[in-house]
Amino acid sequence: MTTDTPEDAPEGVFITFEGGEGAGKSTQILRLAAHLRALTGREVVTTREPGGTPKAEAIREAVLAGVAKPYGAFAEALMFSAARIDHLDHLIRPALASGAVVLCDRFSDSTRAYQGAAGGVDEAALHALERVVVGPTRPQLTIILDLPPETGLARARQRAGDGEGADRFEAETLDFHQRLRVAFGTIAAAEPDRCVVIDADAAPDAVEAAIRSAVAVRLPDLLSGGEKDATENAA
């Protein structure tokens, strides 16, 4: 992807989606992408972590298969960071430089939650790792899809289908997933200007509407004048 951008091209917009297992991130990313393409006419790139590039997808496969688990949560954090470096260098940053909207299923907040709060890795160590790996490439908006872990795990099992085993993280204890939920809530409370918590226990259409509203309020310049005016009038 080229990084040569016309002078009048819009700035790239980086939106991340976070939450526990089965929260519906993939579904809602696809819905928001279709909405933004139709509304703005801009390029919208959808991606995920770990993954998004061939090298990062290979790391994803290994981690979700449990290859790093015997070495501990910090080893997993290092593998996720290696995937994130390649993802940023070869997909996210070039897309943002070209003026695209990037919608990413998980990013550095998941490392904070999964390997940090739930996995026990020292918070200071993860923040130092994040500074090196992520640098200034921070999301302008993070949508946190929140629901009880029991509900999310049931959805994940249904999604996987009969005969397919749970992945590395879906197989964790309920207590682990409860710690995840608390961790994402703590992140949202600490960074309210960036994070919006959405009730993901609602029907998919209601979740979609809440996400659209959050984007309209937090990133009004991304939207067309008509929808922006309608949102402001409704406020």
PDB file of C-alpha atoms in Angstrom:
ATOM      1  CA  MET A   1       0.000   0.000   0.000  1.00  0.00           C
ATOM      2  CA  THR A   2       1.466   3.346  -0.977  1.00  0.00           C
ATOM      3  CA  THR A   3       2.087   6.055   1.592  1.00  0.00           C
ATOM      4  CA  ASP A   4       2.055   8.855  -0.995  1.00  0.00           C
ATOM      5  CA  THR A   5      -0.927  11.001  -0.060  1.00  0.00           C
ATOM      6  CA  PRO A   6      -2.374  14.008  -1.902  1.00  0.00           C
ATOM      7  CA  GLU A   7      -2.163  17.236   0.068  1.00  0.00           C
ATOM      8  CA  ASP A   8      -5.960  17.515   0.261  1.00  0.00           C
ATOM      9  CA  ALA A   9      -6.495  13.905   1.410  1.00  0.00           C
ATOM     10  CA  PRO A  10      -8.211  13.525   4.794  1.00  0.00           C
ATOM     11  CA  GLU A  11      -6.242  12.363   7.797  1.00  0.00           C
ATOM     12  CA  GLY A  12      -6.464   8.690   8.603  1.00  0.00           C
ATOM     13  CA  VAL A  13      -8.755   7.619  11.447  1.00  0.00           C
ATOM     14  CA  PHE A  14      -7.909   4.703  13.737  1.00  0.00           C
ATOM     15  CA  ILE A  15     -10.766   3.011  15.623  1.00  0.00           C
ATOM     16  CA  THR A  16     -10.267  -0.094  17.741  1.00  0.00           C
ATOM     17  CA  PHE A  17     -12.791  -2.565  19.126  1.00  0.00           C
ATOM     18  CA  GLU A  18     -12.194  -4.330  22.437  1.00  0.00           C
ATOM     19  CA  GLY A  19     -14.032  -6.689  24.749  1.00  0.00           C
ATOM     20  CA  GLY A  20     -14.145 -10.234  26.036  1.00  0.00           C
ATOM     21  CA  GLU A  21     -14.767 -13.426  24.121  1.00  0.00           C
ATOM     22  CA  GLY A  22     -18.002 -13.548  22.132  1.00  0.00           C
ATOM     23  CA  ALA A  23     -18.689  -9.818  22.447  1.00  0.00           C
ATOM     24  CA  GLY A  24     -19.542  -9.476  18.751  1.00  0.00           C
ATOM     25  CA  LYS A  25     -16.597  -7.320  17.690  1.00  0.00           C
ATOM     26  CA  SER A  26     -16.177  -8.910  14.254  1.00  0.00           C
ATOM     27  CA  THR A  27     -19.855  -8.502  13.396  1.00  0.00           C
ATOM     28  CA  GLN A  28     -20.003  -4.888  14.519  1.00  0.00           C
ATOM     29  CA  ILE A  29     -16.774  -3.961  12.723  1.00  0.00           C
ATOM     30  CA  LEU A  30     -18.220  -5.211   9.434  1.00  0.00           C
ATOM     31  CA  ARG A  31     -21.438  -3.274  10.041  1.00  0.00           C
ATOM     32  CA  LEU A  32     -19.625  -0.043  10.895  1.00  0.00           C
ATOM     33  CA  ALA A  33     -17.316  -0.453   7.909  1.00  0.00           C
ATOM     34  CA  ALA A  34     -20.261  -0.761   5.523  1.00  0.00           C
ATOM     35  CA  HIS A  35     -21.931   2.247   7.147  1.00  0.00           C
ATOM     36  CA  LEU A  36     -18.826   4.438   6.895  1.00  0.00           C
ATOM     37  CA  ARG A  37     -18.114   3.456   3.301  1.00  0.00           C
ATOM     38  CA  ALA A  38     -21.655   4.349   2.271  1.00  0.00           C
ATOM     39  CA  LEU A  39     -21.770   7.539   4.321  1.00  0.00           C
ATOM     40  CA  THR A  40     -18.344   9.014   3.702  1.00  0.00           C
ATOM     41  CA  GLY A  41     -17.070   7.386   0.508  1.00  0.00           C
ATOM     42  CA  ARG A  42     -13.707   6.906   2.198  1.00  0.00           C
ATOM     43  CA  GLU A  43     -11.549   3.804   2.142  1.00  0.00           C
ATOM     44  CA  VAL A  44     -12.267   1.706   5.223  1.00  0.00           C
ATOM     45  CA  VAL A  45      -9.784  -1.014   6.175  1.00  0.00           C
ATOM     46  CA  THR A  46     -10.874  -3.786   8.533  1.00  0.00           C
ATOM     47  CA  THR A  47      -8.256  -5.832  10.326  1.00  0.00           C
ATOM     48  CA  ARG A  48      -7.598  -7.756  13.541  1.00  0.00           C
ATOM     49  CA  GLU A  49      -5.038  -8.526  16.208  1.00  0.00           C
ATOM     50  CA  PRO A  50      -3.126 -10.626  16.430  1.00  0.00           C
ATOM     51  CA  GLY A  51      -3.124 -10.825  12.654  1.00  0.00           C
ATOM     52  CA  GLY A  52      -3.764  -8.548   9.712  1.00  0.00           C
ATOM     53  CA  THR A  53      -0.577  -9.473   7.835  1.00  0.00           C
ATOM     54  CA  PRO A  54       0.791 -12.896   6.835  1.00  0.00           C
ATOM     55  CA  LYS A  55       3.507 -12.881   9.507  1.00  0.00           C
ATOM     56  CA  ALA A  56       1.129 -11.672  12.206  1.00  0.00           C
ATOM     57  CA  GLU A  57      -1.480 -14.262  11.215  1.00  0.00           C
ATOM     58  CA  ALA A  58       1.159 -16.996  11.636  1.00  0.00           C
ATOM     59  CA  ILE A  59       1.844 -15.729  15.154  1.00  0.00           C
ATOM     60  CA  ARG A  60      -1.910 -15.641  15.833  1.00  0.00           C
ATOM     61  CA  GLU A  61      -2.264 -19.286  14.865  1.00  0.00           C
ATOM     62  CA  ALA A  62       0.579 -20.281  17.153  1.00  0.00           C
ATOM     63  CA  VAL A  63      -0.633 -18.292  20.172  1.00  0.00           C
ATOM     64  CA  LEU A  64      -4.264 -19.402  19.917  1.00  0.00           C
ATOM     65  CA  ALA A  65      -3.056 -22.995  19.635  1.00  0.00           C
ATOM     66  CA  GLY A  66      -1.372 -22.538  23.012  1.00  0.00           C
ATOM     67  CA  VAL A  67       2.249 -22.692  21.842  1.00  0.00           C
ATOM     68  CA  ALA A  68       3.348 -19.852  24.160  1.00  0.00           C
ATOM     69  CA  LYS A  69       1.189 -20.760  27.169  1.00  0.00           C
ATOM     70  CA  PRO A  70       3.822 -22.970  28.874  1.00  0.00           C
ATOM     71  CA  TYR A  71       6.222 -20.009  28.845  1.00  0.00           C
ATOM     72  CA  GLY A  72       3.839 -17.681  30.647  1.00  0.00           C
ATOM     73  CA  ALA A  73       1.820 -14.546  29.955  1.00  0.00           C
ATOM     74  CA  PHE A  74       4.842 -12.318  29.364  1.00  0.00           C
ATOM     75  CA  ALA A  75       6.024 -14.610  26.576  1.00  0.00           C
ATOM     76  CA  GLU A  76       2.564 -14.286  25.025  1.00  0.00           C
ATOM     77  CA  ALA A  77       2.777 -10.505  25.354  1.00  0.00           C
ATOM     78  CA  LEU A  78       6.096 -10.569  23.494  1.00  0.00           C
ATOM     79  CA  MET A  79       4.600 -12.676  20.701  1.00  0.00           C
ATOM     80  CA  PHE A  80       1.621 -10.354  20.419  1.00  0.00           C
ATOM     81  CA  SER A  81       4.019  -7.409  20.303  1.00  0.00           C
ATOM     82  CA  ALA A  82       6.000  -9.021  17.484  1.00  0.00           C
ATOM     83  CA  ALA A  83       2.764  -9.477  15.545  1.00  0.00           C
ATOM     84  CA  ARG A  84       1.754  -5.881  16.323  1.00  0.00           C
ATOM     85  CA  ILE A  85       5.038  -4.485  14.994  1.00  0.00           C
ATOM     86  CA  ASP A  86       4.526  -6.194  11.637  1.00  0.00           C
ATOM     87  CA  HIS A  87       0.845  -5.225  11.577  1.00  0.00           C
ATOM     88  CA  LEU A  88       1.605  -1.568  12.264  1.00  0.00           C
ATOM     89  CA  ASP A  89       4.486  -1.360   9.804  1.00  0.00           C
ATOM     90  CA  HIS A  90       2.822  -3.130   6.891  1.00  0.00           C
ATOM     91  CA  LEU A  91      -0.903  -2.394   7.227  1.00  0.00           C
ATOM     92  CA  ILE A  92      -2.094   0.070   9.858  1.00  0.00           C
ATOM     93  CA  ARG A  93       0.393   2.912   9.408  1.00  0.00           C
ATOM     94  CA  PRO A  94       0.390   2.820   5.583  1.00  0.00           C
ATOM     95  CA  ALA A  95      -3.425   2.804   5.574  1.00  0.00           C
ATOM     96  CA  LEU A  96      -3.614   5.762   7.965  1.00  0.00           C
ATOM     97  CA  ALA A  97      -0.985   7.638   5.944  1.00  0.00           C
ATOM     98  CA  SER A  98      -3.142   7.224   2.833  1.00  0.00           C
ATOM     99  CA  GLY A  99      -6.149   8.748   4.633  1.00  0.00           C
ATOM    100  CA  ALA A 100      -8.075   5.521   5.253  1.00  0.00           C
ATOM    101  CA  VAL A 101     -10.300   4.687   8.214  1.00  0.00           C
ATOM    102  CA  VAL A 102      -8.859   1.655   9.998  1.00  0.00           C
ATOM    103  CA  LEU A 103     -11.165  -0.507  12.110  1.00  0.00           C
ATOM    104  CA  CYS A 104      -9.174  -3.003  14.176  1.00  0.00           C
ATOM    105  CA  ASP A 105     -10.532  -5.976  16.134  1.00  0.00           C
ATOM    106  CA  ARG A 106      -8.357  -5.712  19.281  1.00  0.00           C
ATOM    107  CA  PHE A 107      -5.192  -3.716  19.815  1.00  0.00           C
ATOM    108  CA  SER A 108      -2.892  -2.881  22.737  1.00  0.00           C
ATOM    109  CA  ASP A 109      -5.747  -2.721  25.269  1.00  0.00           C
ATOM    110  CA  SER A 110      -6.210  -6.458  24.834  1.00  0.00           C
ATOM    111  CA  THR A 111      -2.586  -7.019  25.848  1.00  0.00           C
ATOM    112  CA  ARG A 112      -3.168  -4.871  28.928  1.00  0.00           C
ATOM    113  CA  ALA A 113      -6.281  -6.876  29.804  1.00  0.00           C
ATOM    114  CA  TYR A 114      -5.392 -10.444  28.804  1.00  0.00           C
ATOM    115  CA  GLN A 115      -1.699 -10.627  29.670  1.00  0.00           C
ATOM    116  CA  GLY A 116      -1.747  -7.840  32.259  1.00  0.00           C
ATOM    117  CA  ALA A 117      -4.812  -7.727  34.487  1.00  0.00           C
ATOM    118  CA  ALA A 118      -5.930 -11.313  33.830  1.00  0.00           C
ATOM    119  CA  GLY A 119      -2.512 -12.879  33.156  1.00  0.00           C
ATOM    120  CA  GLY A 120      -0.547 -11.200  35.916  1.00  0.00           C
ATOM    121  CA  VAL A 121       2.157  -9.438  33.884  1.00  0.00           C
ATOM    122  CA  ASP A 122       3.461  -6.293  35.575  1.00  0.00           C
ATOM    123  CA  GLU A 123       1.608  -3.222  34.335  1.00  0.00           C
ATOM    124  CA  ALA A 124       4.746  -1.099  34.113  1.00  0.00           C
ATOM    125  CA  ALA A 125       6.446  -3.719  31.931  1.00  0.00           C
ATOM    126  CA  LEU A 126       3.487  -3.800  29.528  1.00  0.00           C
ATOM    127  CA  HIS A 127       3.346  -0.003  29.321  1.00  0.00           C
ATOM    128  CA  ALA A 128       7.056   0.120  28.514  1.00  0.00           C
ATOM    129  CA  LEU A 129       6.579  -2.533  25.831  1.00  0.00           C
ATOM    130  CA  GLU A 130       3.623  -0.615  24.419  1.00  0.00           C
ATOM    131  CA  ARG A 131       5.597   2.628  24.212  1.00  0.00           C
ATOM    132  CA  VAL A 132       8.274   0.911  22.151  1.00  0.00           C
ATOM    133  CA  VAL A 133       5.940  -1.069  19.887  1.00  0.00           C
ATOM    134  CA  VAL A 134       3.016   1.321  19.370  1.00  0.00           C
ATOM    135  CA  GLY A 135       4.701   4.697  19.740  1.00  0.00           C
ATOM    136  CA  PRO A 136       2.435   7.513  18.547  1.00  0.00           C
ATOM    137  CA  THR A 137       0.053   5.261  16.587  1.00  0.00           C
ATOM    138  CA  ARG A 138      -2.838   5.385  19.053  1.00  0.00           C
ATOM    139  CA  PRO A 139      -6.526   4.946  18.258  1.00  0.00           C
ATOM    140  CA  GLN A 140      -8.649   8.078  18.245  1.00  0.00           C
ATOM    141  CA  LEU A 141     -11.595   6.012  19.470  1.00  0.00           C
ATOM    142  CA  THR A 142     -11.880   2.652  21.225  1.00  0.00           C
ATOM    143  CA  ILE A 143     -15.239   0.888  21.356  1.00  0.00           C
ATOM    144  CA  ILE A 144     -15.402  -1.529  24.303  1.00  0.00           C
ATOM    145  CA  LEU A 145     -18.178  -4.084  23.897  1.00  0.00           C
ATOM    146  CA  ASP A 146     -19.211  -5.134  27.387  1.00  0.00           C
ATOM    147  CA  LEU A 147     -21.269  -8.159  28.409  1.00  0.00           C
ATOM    148  CA  PRO A 148     -21.267 -10.805  31.152  1.00  0.00           C
ATOM    149  CA  PRO A 149     -18.500 -13.342  30.492  1.00  0.00           C
ATOM    150  CA  GLU A 150     -20.946 -16.232  30.831  1.00  0.00           C
ATOM    151  CA  THR A 151     -22.907 -14.847  27.899  1.00  0.00           C
ATOM    152  CA  GLY A 152     -19.818 -14.188  25.822  1.00  0.00           C
ATOM    153  CA  LEU A 153     -18.375 -17.652  26.366  1.00  0.00           C
ATOM    154  CA  ALA A 154     -21.694 -19.250  25.424  1.00  0.00           C
ATOM    155  CA  ARG A 155     -21.704 -17.210  22.217  1.00  0.00           C
ATOM    156  CA  ALA A 156     -18.108 -18.213  21.483  1.00  0.00           C
ATOM    157  CA  ARG A 157     -18.945 -21.894  21.907  1.00  0.00           C
ATOM    158  CA  GLN A 158     -21.948 -21.544  19.626  1.00  0.00           C
ATOM    159  CA  ARG A 159     -19.857 -19.701  17.043  1.00  0.00           C
ATOM    160  CA  ALA A 160     -17.179 -22.376  17.076  1.00  0.00           C
ATOM    161  CA  GLY A 161     -19.761 -25.076  16.456  1.00  0.00           C
ATOM    162  CA  ASP A 162     -19.897 -28.622  17.700  1.00  0.00           C
ATOM    163  CA  GLY A 163     -16.722 -30.603  17.330  1.00  0.00           C
ATOM    164  CA  GLU A 164     -14.333 -27.620  17.477  1.00  0.00           C
ATOM    165  CA  GLY A 165     -12.314 -27.071  20.609  1.00  0.00           C
ATOM    166  CA  ALA A 166     -12.010 -23.741  22.390  1.00  0.00           C
ATOM    167  CA  ASP A 167      -8.933 -21.685  21.569  1.00  0.00           C
ATOM    168  CA  ARG A 168      -6.215 -20.739  24.061  1.00  0.00           C
ATOM    169  CA  PHE A 169      -8.241 -17.988  25.732  1.00  0.00           C
ATOM    170  CA  GLU A 170     -11.777 -19.319  25.381  1.00  0.00           C
ATOM    171  CA  ALA A 171     -10.592 -22.347  27.386  1.00  0.00           C
ATOM    172  CA  GLU A 172      -9.583 -20.202  30.376  1.00  0.00           C
ATOM    173  CA  THR A 173     -11.567 -20.250  33.622  1.00  0.00           C
ATOM    174  CA  LEU A 174     -14.616 -18.077  34.232  1.00  0.00           C
ATOM    175  CA  ASP A 175     -12.613 -16.155  36.837  1.00  0.00           C
ATOM    176  CA  PHE A 176     -10.073 -15.236  34.140  1.00  0.00           C
ATOM    177  CA  HIS A 177     -12.840 -13.849  31.924  1.00  0.00           C
ATOM    178  CA  GLN A 178     -14.389 -11.958  34.823  1.00  0.00           C
ATOM    179  CA  ARG A 179     -11.003 -10.295  35.418  1.00  0.00           C
ATOM    180  CA  LEU A 180     -10.927  -9.386  31.734  1.00  0.00           C
ATOM    181  CA  ARG A 181     -14.259  -7.615  31.998  1.00  0.00           C
ATOM    182  CA  VAL A 182     -13.079  -5.624  35.010  1.00  0.00           C
ATOM    183  CA  ALA A 183      -9.843  -4.775  33.207  1.00  0.00           C
ATOM    184  CA  PHE A 184     -11.594  -3.341  30.164  1.00  0.00           C
ATOM    185  CA  GLY A 185     -13.856  -1.310  32.446  1.00  0.00           C
ATOM    186  CA  THR A 186     -10.808   0.053  34.252  1.00  0.00           C
ATOM    187  CA  ILE A 187      -9.176   1.037  30.953  1.00  0.00           C
ATOM    188  CA  ALA A 188     -12.342   2.857  29.875  1.00  0.00           C
ATOM    189  CA  ALA A 189     -12.577   4.713  33.191  1.00  0.00           C
ATOM    190  CA  ALA A 190      -8.915   5.766  32.986  1.00  0.00           C
ATOM    191  CA  GLU A 191      -9.187   7.064  29.400  1.00  0.00           C
ATOM    192  CA  PRO A 192     -12.744   8.362  28.934  1.00  0.00           C
ATOM    193  CA  ASP A 193     -11.778  10.690  26.082  1.00  0.00           C
ATOM    194  CA  ARG A 194     -10.706   7.701  23.987  1.00  0.00           C
ATOM    195  CA  CYS A 195     -12.964   4.875  25.181  1.00  0.00           C
ATOM    196  CA  VAL A 196     -16.705   4.307  24.921  1.00  0.00           C
ATOM    197  CA  VAL A 197     -18.376   1.339  26.621  1.00  0.00           C
ATOM    198  CA  ILE A 198     -21.271  -0.217  24.705  1.00  0.00           C
ATOM    199  CA  ASP A 199     -23.737  -2.743  26.149  1.00  0.00           C
ATOM    200  CA  ALA A 200     -23.073  -5.786  23.958  1.00  0.00           C
ATOM    201  CA  ASP A 201     -25.772  -7.816  25.704  1.00  0.00           C
ATOM    202  CA  ALA A 202     -28.370  -5.983  23.606  1.00  0.00           C
ATOM    203  CA  ALA A 203     -29.652  -7.082  20.195  1.00  0.00           C
ATOM    204  CA  PRO A 204     -27.092  -6.660  17.360  1.00  0.00           C
ATOM    205  CA  ASP A 205     -29.101  -3.845  15.733  1.00  0.00           C
ATOM    206  CA  ALA A 206     -29.214  -1.936  19.025  1.00  0.00           C
ATOM    207  CA  VAL A 207     -25.474  -2.417  19.505  1.00  0.00           C
ATOM    208  CA  GLU A 208     -24.875  -1.171  15.963  1.00  0.00           C
ATOM    209  CA  ALA A 209     -26.985   1.934  16.604  1.00  0.00           C
ATOM    210  CA  ALA A 210     -25.097   2.691  19.819  1.00  0.00           C
ATOM    211  CA  ILE A 211     -21.751   2.360  18.020  1.00  0.00           C
ATOM    212  CA  ARG A 212     -22.893   4.676  15.215  1.00  0.00           C
ATOM    213  CA  SER A 213     -23.993   7.229  17.798  1.00  0.00           C
ATOM    214  CA  ALA A 214     -20.650   7.011  19.606  1.00  0.00           C
ATOM    215  CA  VAL A 215     -18.741   7.552  16.361  1.00  0.00           C
ATOM    216  CA  ALA A 216     -20.967  10.509  15.452  1.00  0.00           C
ATOM    217  CA  VAL A 217     -20.374  12.175  18.813  1.00  0.00           C
ATOM    218  CA  ARG A 218     -16.684  11.407  19.225  1.00  0.00           C
ATOM    219  CA  LEU A 219     -15.562  11.759  15.580  1.00  0.00           C
ATOM    220  CA  PRO A 220     -17.959  14.247  13.982  1.00  0.00           C
ATOM    221  CA  ASP A 221     -15.468  15.260  11.280  1.00  0.00           C
ATOM    222  CA  LEU A 222     -15.552  11.713   9.965  1.00  0.00           C
ATOM    223  CA  LEU A 223     -19.222  11.955   9.107  1.00  0.00           C
ATOM    224  CA  SER A 224     -21.143  13.806   6.430  1.00  0.00           C
ATOM    225  CA  GLY A 225     -22.711  17.117   7.316  1.00  0.00           C
ATOM    226  CA  GLY A 226     -26.236  15.725   7.229  1.00  0.00           C
ATOM    227  CA  GLU A 227     -25.705  13.035   9.826  1.00  0.00           C
ATOM    228  CA  LYS A 228     -23.549  15.303  11.935  1.00  0.00           C
ATOM    229  CA  ASP A 229     -26.321  17.921  12.039  1.00  0.00           C
ATOM    230  CA  ALA A 230     -28.946  15.321  12.840  1.00  0.00           C
ATOM    231  CA  THR A 231     -26.864  14.018  15.741  1.00  0.00           C
ATOM    232  CA  GLU A 232     -26.288  17.477  17.136  1.00  0.00           C
ATOM    233  CA  ASN A 233     -29.998  18.329  16.904  1.00  0.00           C
ATOM    234  CA  ALA A 234     -30.917  15.123  18.711  1.00  0.00           C
ATOM    235  CA  ALA A 235     -28.478  15.803  21.561  1.00  0.00           C
TER     236      ALA A 235
END
